[in-house]
PDB file of C-alpha atoms in Angstrom:
ATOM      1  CA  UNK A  29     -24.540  12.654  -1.247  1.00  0.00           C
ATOM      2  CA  UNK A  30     -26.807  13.015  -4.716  1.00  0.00           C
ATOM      3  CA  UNK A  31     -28.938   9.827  -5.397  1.00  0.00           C
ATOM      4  CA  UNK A  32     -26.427   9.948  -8.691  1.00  0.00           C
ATOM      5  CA  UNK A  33     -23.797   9.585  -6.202  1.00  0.00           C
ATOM      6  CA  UNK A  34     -25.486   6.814  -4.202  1.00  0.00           C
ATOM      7  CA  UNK A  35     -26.480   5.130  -7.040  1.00  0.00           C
ATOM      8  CA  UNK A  36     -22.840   4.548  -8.468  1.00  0.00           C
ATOM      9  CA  UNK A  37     -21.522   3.865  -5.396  1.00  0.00           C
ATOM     10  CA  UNK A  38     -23.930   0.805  -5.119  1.00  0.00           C
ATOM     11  CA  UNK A  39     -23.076  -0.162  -8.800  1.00  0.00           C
ATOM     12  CA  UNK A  40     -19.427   0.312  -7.984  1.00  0.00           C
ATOM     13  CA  UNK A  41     -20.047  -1.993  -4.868  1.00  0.00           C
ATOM     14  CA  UNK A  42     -22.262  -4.136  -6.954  1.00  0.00           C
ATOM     15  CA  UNK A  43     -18.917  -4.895  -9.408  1.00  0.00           C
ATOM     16  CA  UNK A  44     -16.252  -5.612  -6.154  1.00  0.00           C
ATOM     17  CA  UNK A  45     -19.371  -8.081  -4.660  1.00  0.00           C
ATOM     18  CA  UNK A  46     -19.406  -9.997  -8.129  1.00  0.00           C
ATOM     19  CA  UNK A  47     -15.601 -10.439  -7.962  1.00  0.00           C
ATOM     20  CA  UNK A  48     -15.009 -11.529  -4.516  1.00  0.00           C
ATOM     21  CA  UNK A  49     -18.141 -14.053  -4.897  1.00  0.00           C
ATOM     22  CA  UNK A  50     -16.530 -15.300  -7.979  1.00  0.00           C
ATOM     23  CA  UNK A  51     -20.398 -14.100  -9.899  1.00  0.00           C
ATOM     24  CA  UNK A  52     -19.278 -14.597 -13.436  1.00  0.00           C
ATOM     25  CA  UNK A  53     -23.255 -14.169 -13.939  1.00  0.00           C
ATOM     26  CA  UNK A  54     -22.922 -10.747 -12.266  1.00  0.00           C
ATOM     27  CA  UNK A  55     -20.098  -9.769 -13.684  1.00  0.00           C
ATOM     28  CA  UNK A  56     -20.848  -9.961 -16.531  1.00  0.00           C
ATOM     29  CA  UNK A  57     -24.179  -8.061 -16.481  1.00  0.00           C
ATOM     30  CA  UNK A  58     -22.169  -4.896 -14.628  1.00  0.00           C
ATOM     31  CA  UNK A  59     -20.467  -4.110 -17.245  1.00  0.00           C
ATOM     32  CA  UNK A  60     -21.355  -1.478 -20.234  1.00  0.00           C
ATOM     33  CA  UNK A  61     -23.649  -2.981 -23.140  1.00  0.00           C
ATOM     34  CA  UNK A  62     -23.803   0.193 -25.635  1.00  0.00           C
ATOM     35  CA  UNK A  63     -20.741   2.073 -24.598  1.00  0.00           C
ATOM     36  CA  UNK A  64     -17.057   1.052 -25.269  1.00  0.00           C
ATOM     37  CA  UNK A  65     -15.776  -0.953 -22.544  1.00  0.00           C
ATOM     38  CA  UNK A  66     -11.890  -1.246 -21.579  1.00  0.00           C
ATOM     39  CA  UNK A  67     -10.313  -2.963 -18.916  1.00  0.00           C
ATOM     40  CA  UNK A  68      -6.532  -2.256 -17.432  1.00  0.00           C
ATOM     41  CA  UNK A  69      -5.392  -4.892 -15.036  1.00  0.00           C
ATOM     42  CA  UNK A  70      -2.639  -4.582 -12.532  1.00  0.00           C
ATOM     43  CA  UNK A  71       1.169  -4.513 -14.734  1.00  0.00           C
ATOM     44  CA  UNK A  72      -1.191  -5.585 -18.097  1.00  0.00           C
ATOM     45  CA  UNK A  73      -2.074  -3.920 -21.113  1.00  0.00           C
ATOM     46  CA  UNK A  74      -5.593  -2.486 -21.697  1.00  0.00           C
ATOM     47  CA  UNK A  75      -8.081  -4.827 -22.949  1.00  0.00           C
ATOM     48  CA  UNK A  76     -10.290  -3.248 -25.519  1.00  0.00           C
ATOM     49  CA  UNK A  77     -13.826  -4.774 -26.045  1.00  0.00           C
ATOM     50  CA  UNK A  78     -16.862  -6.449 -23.932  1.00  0.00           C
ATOM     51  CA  UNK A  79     -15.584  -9.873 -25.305  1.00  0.00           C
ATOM     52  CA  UNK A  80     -11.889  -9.374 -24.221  1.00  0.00           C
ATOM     53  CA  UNK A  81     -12.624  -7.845 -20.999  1.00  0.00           C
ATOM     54  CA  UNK A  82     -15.280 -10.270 -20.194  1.00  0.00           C
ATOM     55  CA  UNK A  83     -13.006 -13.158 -21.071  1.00  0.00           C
ATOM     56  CA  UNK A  84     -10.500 -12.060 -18.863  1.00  0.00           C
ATOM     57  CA  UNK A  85     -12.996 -11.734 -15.806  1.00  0.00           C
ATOM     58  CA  UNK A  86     -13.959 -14.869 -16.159  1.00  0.00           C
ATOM     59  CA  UNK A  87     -10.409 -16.001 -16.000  1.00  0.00           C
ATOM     60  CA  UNK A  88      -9.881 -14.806 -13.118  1.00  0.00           C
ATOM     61  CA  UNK A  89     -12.994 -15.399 -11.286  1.00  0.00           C
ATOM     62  CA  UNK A  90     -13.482 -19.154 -11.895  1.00  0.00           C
ATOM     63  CA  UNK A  91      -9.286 -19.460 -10.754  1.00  0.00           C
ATOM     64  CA  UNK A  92      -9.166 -21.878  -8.209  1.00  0.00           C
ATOM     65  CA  UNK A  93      -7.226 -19.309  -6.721  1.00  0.00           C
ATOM     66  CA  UNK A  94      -9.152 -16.325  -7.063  1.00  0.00           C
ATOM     67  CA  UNK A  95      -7.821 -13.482  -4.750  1.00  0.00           C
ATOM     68  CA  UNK A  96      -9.395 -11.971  -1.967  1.00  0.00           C
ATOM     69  CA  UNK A  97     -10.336  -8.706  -2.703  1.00  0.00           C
ATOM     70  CA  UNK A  98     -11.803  -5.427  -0.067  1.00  0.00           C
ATOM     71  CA  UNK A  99     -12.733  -2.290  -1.527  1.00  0.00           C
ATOM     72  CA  UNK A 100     -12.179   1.108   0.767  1.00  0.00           C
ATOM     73  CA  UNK A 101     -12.574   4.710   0.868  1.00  0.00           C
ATOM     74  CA  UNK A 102     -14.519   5.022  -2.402  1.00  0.00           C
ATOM     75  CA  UNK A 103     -15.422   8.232  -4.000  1.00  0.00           C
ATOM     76  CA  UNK A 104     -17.418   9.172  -6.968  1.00  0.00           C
ATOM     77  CA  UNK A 105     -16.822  12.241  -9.442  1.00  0.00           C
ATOM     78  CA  UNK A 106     -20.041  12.217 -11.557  1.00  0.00           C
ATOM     79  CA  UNK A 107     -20.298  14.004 -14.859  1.00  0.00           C
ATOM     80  CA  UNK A 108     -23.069  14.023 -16.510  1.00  0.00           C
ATOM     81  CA  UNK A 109     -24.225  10.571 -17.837  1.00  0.00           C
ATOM     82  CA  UNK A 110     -21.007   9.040 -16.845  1.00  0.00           C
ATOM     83  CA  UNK A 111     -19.207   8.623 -13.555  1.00  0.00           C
ATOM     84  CA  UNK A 112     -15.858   8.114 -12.079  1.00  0.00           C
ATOM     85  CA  UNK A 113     -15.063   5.933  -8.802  1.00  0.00           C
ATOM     86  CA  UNK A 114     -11.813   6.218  -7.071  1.00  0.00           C
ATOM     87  CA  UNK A 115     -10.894   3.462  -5.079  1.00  0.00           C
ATOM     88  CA  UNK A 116      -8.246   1.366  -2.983  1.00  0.00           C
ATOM     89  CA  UNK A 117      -8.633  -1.944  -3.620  1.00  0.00           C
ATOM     90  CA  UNK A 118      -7.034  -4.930  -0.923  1.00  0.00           C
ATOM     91  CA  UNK A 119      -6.284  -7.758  -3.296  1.00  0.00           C
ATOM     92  CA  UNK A 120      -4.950 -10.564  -1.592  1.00  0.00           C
ATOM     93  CA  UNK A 121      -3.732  -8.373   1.340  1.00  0.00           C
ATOM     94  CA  UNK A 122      -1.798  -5.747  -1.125  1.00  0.00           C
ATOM     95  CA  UNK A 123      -3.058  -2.234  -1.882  1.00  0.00           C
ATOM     96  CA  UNK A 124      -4.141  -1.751  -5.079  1.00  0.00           C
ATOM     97  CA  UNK A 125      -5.437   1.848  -6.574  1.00  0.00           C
ATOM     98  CA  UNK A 126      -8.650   1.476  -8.655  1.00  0.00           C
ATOM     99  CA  UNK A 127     -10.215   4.045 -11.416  1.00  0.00           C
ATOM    100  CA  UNK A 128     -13.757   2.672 -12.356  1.00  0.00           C
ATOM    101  CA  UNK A 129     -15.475   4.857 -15.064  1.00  0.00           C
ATOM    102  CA  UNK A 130     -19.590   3.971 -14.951  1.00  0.00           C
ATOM    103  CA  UNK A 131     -21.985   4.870 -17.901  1.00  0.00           C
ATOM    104  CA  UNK A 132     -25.647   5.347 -17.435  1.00  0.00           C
ATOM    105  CA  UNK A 133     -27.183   3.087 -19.724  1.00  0.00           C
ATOM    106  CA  UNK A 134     -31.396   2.779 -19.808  1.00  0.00           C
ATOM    107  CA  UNK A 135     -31.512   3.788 -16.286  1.00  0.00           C
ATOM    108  CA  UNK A 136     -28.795   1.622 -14.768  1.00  0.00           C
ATOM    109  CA  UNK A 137     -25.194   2.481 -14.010  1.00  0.00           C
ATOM    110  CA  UNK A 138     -22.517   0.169 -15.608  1.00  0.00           C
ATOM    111  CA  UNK A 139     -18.554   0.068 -15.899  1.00  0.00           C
ATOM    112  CA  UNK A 140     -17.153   0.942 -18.739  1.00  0.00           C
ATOM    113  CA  UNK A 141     -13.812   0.793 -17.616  1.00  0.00           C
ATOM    114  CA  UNK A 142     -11.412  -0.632 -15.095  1.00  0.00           C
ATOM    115  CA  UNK A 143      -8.044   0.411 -14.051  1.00  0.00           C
ATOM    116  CA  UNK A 144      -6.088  -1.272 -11.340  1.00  0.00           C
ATOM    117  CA  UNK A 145      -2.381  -0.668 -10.281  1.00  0.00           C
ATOM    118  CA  UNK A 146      -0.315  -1.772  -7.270  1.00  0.00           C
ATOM    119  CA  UNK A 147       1.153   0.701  -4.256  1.00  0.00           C
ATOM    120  CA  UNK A 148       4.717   0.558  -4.643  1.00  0.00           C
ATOM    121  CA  UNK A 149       5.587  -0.902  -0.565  1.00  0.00           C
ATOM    122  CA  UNK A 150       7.955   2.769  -0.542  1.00  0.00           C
ATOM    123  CA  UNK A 151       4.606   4.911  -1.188  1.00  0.00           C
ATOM    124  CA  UNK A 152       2.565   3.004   0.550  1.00  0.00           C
ATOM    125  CA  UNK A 153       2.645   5.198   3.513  1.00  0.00           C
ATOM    126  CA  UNK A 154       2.471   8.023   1.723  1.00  0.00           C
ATOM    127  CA  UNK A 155      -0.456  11.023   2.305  1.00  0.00           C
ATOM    128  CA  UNK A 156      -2.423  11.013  -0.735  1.00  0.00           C
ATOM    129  CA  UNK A 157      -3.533  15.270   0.274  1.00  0.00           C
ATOM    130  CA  UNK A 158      -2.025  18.104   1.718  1.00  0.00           C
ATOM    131  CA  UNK A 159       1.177  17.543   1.272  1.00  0.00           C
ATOM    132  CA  UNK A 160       4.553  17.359  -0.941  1.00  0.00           C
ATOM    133  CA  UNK A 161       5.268  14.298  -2.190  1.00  0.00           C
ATOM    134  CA  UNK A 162       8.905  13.867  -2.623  1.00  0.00           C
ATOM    135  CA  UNK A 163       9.837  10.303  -3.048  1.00  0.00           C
ATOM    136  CA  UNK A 164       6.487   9.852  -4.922  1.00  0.00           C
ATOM    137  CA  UNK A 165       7.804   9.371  -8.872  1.00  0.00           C
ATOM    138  CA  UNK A 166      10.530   7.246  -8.608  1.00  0.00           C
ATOM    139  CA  UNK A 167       9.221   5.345 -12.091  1.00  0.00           C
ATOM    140  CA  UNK A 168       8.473   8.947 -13.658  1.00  0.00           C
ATOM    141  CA  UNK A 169      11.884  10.888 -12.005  1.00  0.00           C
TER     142      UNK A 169
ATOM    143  CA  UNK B  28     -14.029  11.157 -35.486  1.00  0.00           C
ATOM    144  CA  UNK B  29     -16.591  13.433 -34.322  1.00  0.00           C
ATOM    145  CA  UNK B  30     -15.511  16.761 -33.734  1.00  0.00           C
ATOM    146  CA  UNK B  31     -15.791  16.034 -29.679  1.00  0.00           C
ATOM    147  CA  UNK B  32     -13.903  13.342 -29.921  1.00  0.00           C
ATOM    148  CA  UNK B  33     -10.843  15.286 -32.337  1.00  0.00           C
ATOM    149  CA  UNK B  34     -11.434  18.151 -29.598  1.00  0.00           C
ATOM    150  CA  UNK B  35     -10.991  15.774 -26.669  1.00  0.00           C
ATOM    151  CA  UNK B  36      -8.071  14.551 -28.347  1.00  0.00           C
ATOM    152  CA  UNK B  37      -6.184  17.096 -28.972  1.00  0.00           C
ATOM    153  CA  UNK B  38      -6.979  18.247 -25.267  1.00  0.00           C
ATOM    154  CA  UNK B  39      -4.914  14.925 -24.543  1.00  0.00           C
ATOM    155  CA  UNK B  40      -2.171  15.760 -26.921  1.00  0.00           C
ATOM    156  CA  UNK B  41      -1.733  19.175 -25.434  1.00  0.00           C
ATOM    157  CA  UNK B  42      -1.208  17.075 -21.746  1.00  0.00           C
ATOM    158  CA  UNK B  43       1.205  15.367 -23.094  1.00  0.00           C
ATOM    159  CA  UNK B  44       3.257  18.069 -24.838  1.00  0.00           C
ATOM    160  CA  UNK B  45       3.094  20.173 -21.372  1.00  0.00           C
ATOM    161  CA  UNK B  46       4.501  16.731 -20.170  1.00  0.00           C
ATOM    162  CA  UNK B  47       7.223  16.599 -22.558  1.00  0.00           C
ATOM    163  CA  UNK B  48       8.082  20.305 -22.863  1.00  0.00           C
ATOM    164  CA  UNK B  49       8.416  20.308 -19.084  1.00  0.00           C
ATOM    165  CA  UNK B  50       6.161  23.417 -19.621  1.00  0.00           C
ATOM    166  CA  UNK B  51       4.496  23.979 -15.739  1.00  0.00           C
ATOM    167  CA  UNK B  52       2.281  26.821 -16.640  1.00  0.00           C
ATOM    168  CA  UNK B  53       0.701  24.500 -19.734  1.00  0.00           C
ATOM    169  CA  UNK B  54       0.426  21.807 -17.185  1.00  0.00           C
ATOM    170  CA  UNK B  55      -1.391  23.745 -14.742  1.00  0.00           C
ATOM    171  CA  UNK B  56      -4.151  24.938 -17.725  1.00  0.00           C
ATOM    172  CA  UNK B  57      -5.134  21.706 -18.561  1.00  0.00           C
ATOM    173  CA  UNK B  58      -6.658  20.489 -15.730  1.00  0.00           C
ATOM    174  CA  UNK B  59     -10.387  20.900 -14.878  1.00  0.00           C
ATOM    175  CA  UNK B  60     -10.792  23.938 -12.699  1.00  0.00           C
ATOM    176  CA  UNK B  61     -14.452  22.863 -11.617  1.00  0.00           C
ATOM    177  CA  UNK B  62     -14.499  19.124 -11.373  1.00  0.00           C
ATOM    178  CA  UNK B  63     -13.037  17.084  -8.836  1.00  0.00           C
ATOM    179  CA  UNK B  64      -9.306  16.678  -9.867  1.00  0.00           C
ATOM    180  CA  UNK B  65      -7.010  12.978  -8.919  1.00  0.00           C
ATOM    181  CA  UNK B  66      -4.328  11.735 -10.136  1.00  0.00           C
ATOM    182  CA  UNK B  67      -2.699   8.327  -9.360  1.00  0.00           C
ATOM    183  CA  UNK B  68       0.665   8.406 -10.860  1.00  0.00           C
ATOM    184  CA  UNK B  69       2.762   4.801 -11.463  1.00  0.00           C
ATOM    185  CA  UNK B  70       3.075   2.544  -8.428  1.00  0.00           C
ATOM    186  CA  UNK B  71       2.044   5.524  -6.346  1.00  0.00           C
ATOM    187  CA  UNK B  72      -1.454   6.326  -4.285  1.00  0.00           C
ATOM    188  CA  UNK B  73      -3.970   8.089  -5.446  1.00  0.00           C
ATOM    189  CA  UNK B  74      -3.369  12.218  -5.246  1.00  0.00           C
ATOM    190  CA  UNK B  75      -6.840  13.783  -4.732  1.00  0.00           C
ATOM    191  CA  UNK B  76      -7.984  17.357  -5.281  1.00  0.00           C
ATOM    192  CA  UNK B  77      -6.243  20.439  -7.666  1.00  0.00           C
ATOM    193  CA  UNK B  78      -3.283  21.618  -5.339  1.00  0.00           C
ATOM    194  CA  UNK B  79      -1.779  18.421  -4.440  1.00  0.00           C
ATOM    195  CA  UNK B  80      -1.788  17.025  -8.181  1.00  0.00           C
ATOM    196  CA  UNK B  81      -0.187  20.222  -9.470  1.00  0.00           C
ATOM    197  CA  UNK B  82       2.288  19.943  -6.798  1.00  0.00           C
ATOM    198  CA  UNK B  83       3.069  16.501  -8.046  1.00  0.00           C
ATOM    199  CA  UNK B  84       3.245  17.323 -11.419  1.00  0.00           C
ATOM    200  CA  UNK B  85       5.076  20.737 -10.714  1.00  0.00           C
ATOM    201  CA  UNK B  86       7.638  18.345  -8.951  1.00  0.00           C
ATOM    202  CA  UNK B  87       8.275  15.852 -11.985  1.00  0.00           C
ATOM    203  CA  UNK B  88       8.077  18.543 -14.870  1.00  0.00           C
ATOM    204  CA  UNK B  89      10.954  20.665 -12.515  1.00  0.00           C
ATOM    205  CA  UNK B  90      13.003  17.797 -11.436  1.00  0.00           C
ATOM    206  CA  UNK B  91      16.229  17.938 -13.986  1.00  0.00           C
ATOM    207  CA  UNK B  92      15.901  14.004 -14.808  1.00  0.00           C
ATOM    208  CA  UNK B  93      12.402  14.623 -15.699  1.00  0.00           C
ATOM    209  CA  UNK B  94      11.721  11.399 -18.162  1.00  0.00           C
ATOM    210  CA  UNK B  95      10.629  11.591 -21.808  1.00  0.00           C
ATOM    211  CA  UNK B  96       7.025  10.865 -22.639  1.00  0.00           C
ATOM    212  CA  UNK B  97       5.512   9.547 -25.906  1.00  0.00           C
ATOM    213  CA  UNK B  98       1.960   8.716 -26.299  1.00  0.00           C
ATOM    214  CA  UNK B  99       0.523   5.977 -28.960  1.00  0.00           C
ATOM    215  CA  UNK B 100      -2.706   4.656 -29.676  1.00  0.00           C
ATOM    216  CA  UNK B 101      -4.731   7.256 -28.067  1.00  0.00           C
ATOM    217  CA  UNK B 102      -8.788   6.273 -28.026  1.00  0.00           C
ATOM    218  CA  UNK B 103     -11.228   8.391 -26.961  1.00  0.00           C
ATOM    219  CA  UNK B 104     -14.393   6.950 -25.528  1.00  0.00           C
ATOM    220  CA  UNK B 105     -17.232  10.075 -25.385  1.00  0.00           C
ATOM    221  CA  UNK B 106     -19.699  10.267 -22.324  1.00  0.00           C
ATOM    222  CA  UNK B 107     -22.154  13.067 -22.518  1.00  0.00           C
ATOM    223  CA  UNK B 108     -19.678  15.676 -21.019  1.00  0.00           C
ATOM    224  CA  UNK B 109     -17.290  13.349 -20.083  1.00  0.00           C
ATOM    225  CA  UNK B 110     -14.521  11.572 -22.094  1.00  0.00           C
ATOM    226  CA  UNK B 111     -12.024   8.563 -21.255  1.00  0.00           C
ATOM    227  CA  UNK B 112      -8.849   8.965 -23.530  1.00  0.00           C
ATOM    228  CA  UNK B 113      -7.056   5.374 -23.253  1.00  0.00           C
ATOM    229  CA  UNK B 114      -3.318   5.664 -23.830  1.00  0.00           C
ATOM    230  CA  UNK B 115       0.133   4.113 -23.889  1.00  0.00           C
ATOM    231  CA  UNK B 116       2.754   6.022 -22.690  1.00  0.00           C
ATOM    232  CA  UNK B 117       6.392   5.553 -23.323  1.00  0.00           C
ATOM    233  CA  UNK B 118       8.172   6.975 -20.353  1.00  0.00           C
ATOM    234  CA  UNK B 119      12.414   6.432 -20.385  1.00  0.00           C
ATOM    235  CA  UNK B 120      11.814   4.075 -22.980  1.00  0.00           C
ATOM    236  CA  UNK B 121       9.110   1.839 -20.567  1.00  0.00           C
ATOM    237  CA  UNK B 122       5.286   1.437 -21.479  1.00  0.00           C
ATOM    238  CA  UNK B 123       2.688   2.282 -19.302  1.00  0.00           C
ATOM    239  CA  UNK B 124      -1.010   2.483 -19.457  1.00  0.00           C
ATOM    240  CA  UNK B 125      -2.671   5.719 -19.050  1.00  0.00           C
ATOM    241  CA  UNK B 126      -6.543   6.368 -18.307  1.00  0.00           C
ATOM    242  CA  UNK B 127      -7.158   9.726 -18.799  1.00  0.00           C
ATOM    243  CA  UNK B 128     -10.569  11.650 -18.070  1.00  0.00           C
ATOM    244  CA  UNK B 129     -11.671  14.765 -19.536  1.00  0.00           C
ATOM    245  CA  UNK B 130     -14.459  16.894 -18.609  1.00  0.00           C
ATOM    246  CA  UNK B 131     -16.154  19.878 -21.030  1.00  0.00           C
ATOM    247  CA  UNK B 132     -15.394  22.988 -18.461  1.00  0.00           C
ATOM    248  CA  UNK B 133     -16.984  26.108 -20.168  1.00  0.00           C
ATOM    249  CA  UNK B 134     -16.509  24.980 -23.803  1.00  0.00           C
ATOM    250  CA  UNK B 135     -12.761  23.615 -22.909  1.00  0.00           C
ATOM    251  CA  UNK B 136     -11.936  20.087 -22.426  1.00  0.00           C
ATOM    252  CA  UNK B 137      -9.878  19.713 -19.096  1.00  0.00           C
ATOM    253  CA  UNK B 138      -8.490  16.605 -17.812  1.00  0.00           C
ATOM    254  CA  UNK B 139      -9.869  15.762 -14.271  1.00  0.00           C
ATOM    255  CA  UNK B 140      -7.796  12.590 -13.775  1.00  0.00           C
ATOM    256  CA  UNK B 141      -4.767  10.747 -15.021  1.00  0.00           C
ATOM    257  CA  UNK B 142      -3.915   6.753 -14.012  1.00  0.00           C
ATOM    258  CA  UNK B 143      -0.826   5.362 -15.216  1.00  0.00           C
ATOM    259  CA  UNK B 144       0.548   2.147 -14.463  1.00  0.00           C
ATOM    260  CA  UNK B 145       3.277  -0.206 -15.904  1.00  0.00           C
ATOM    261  CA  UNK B 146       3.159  -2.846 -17.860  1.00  0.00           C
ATOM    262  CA  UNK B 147       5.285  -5.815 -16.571  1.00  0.00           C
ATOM    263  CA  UNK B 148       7.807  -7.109 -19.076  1.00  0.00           C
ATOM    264  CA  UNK B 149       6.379 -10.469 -18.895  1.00  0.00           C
ATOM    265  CA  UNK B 150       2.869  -8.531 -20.360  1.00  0.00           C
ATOM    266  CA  UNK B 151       4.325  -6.358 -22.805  1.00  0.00           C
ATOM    267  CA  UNK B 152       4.114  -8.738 -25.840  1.00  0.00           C
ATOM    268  CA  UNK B 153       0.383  -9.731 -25.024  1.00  0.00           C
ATOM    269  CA  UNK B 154      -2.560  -9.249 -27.593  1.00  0.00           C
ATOM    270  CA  UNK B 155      -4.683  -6.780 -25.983  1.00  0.00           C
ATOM    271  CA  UNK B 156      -8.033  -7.733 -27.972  1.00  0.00           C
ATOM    272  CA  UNK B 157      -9.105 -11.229 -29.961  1.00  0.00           C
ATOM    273  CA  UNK B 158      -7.743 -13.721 -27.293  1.00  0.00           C
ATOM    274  CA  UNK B 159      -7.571 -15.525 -24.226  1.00  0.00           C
ATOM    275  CA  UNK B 160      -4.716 -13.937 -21.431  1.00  0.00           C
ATOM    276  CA  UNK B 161      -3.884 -16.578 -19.969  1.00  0.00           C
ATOM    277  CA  UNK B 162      -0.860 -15.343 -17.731  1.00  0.00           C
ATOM    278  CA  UNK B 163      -2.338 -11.880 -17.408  1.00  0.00           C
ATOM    279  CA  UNK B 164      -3.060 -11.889 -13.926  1.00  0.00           C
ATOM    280  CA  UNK B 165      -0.231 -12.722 -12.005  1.00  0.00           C
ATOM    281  CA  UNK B 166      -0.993 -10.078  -9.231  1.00  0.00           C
ATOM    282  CA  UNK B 167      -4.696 -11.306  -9.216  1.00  0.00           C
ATOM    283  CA  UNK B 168      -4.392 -14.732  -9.344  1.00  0.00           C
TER     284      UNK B 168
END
């Protein structure tokens, strides 16, 4: 693993410790400053904007009934002076598939953008490599 | 519009018409050849590395009740030689939200991964920027 690697890994694990400790504080200082941030919760439209996005974190962090939330088998494409992290995400107990997008900004790795979407419970045991996929587009077939 | 921006654009239009067109040999052009290639396609687990993603897609664009796909309000956010295109997608009539990342592969935008996810009906009239959401996180909350 690069230190890039390593580096937004920890930033990536940095965002999913702020949201399961309910850290509005560090939430909000994750994400992007300079670059354009966007946000796509689970079945939602994108949010477009710092404010938006940051409004709807805190929504959901100071819920009384926040979800649980475990994050596993994270990867990281980097490209340059931006990064992707792949994800599965265990929100509440249900699989979630997570595409985080981190910008290098003064030195420090932040999100720019979040995209969540549930596991249909048909694909669920699905393999995600090496393999056809047959039953795997029932929403696109 | 800078020009990378128009180029990284169009890169995303071009998807999109291989998507329509059904065309399998377009499809297979535009994605990266270099980078690290996922795709997580609606309701569906994340598809990691070149073969299996072309598999997928080979197996949607050659399925006879392939859907129609239009594409609205494309944005492209530039990262060094990165670039997030942000998308709604109108697939059999239903919206979904597409996060789509290109990479600059020897002078050629590619894309290296695609996310698309639904929007739930109860979401689809929502103001995506300028306001609180506050029933946008059913599945979180």
């Amino acid at each position: 693993m690069t230190e890039i690697e390593a580096d937004v890994l920890a930033a990536n694990a940095e965002f999913y410790r702020a949201f399961s400790a309910r850290d509005v504080a560090a939430m909000e200082a994750i994400w992007a400053v300079e670059a354009p941030v966007a946000c796509t919760h689970p079945a939602w439209p994108v949010l477009r904007g710092r404010r938006d996005v940051l409004i709807s974190w805190r929504g959901i962090l100071e819920n009384p009934e926040a979800p649980t939330v475990e994050v596993r088998d994270a990867v990281v494409h980097a490209a340059g002076d931006a990064a992707i992290v792949l994800c599965r995400e265990i929100v509440n107990g249900s699989p979630l598939e997570a595409t985080n997008v981190f910008v290098r900004e003064r030195g420090a790795w932040r999100i720019a953008h979040h995209h969540a979407s549930g596991v249909a419970p048909s694909a669920r045991g699905a393999r995600t490599t090496g393999g056809d996929t047959p039953s795997a587009f029932d929403q696109r077939n």
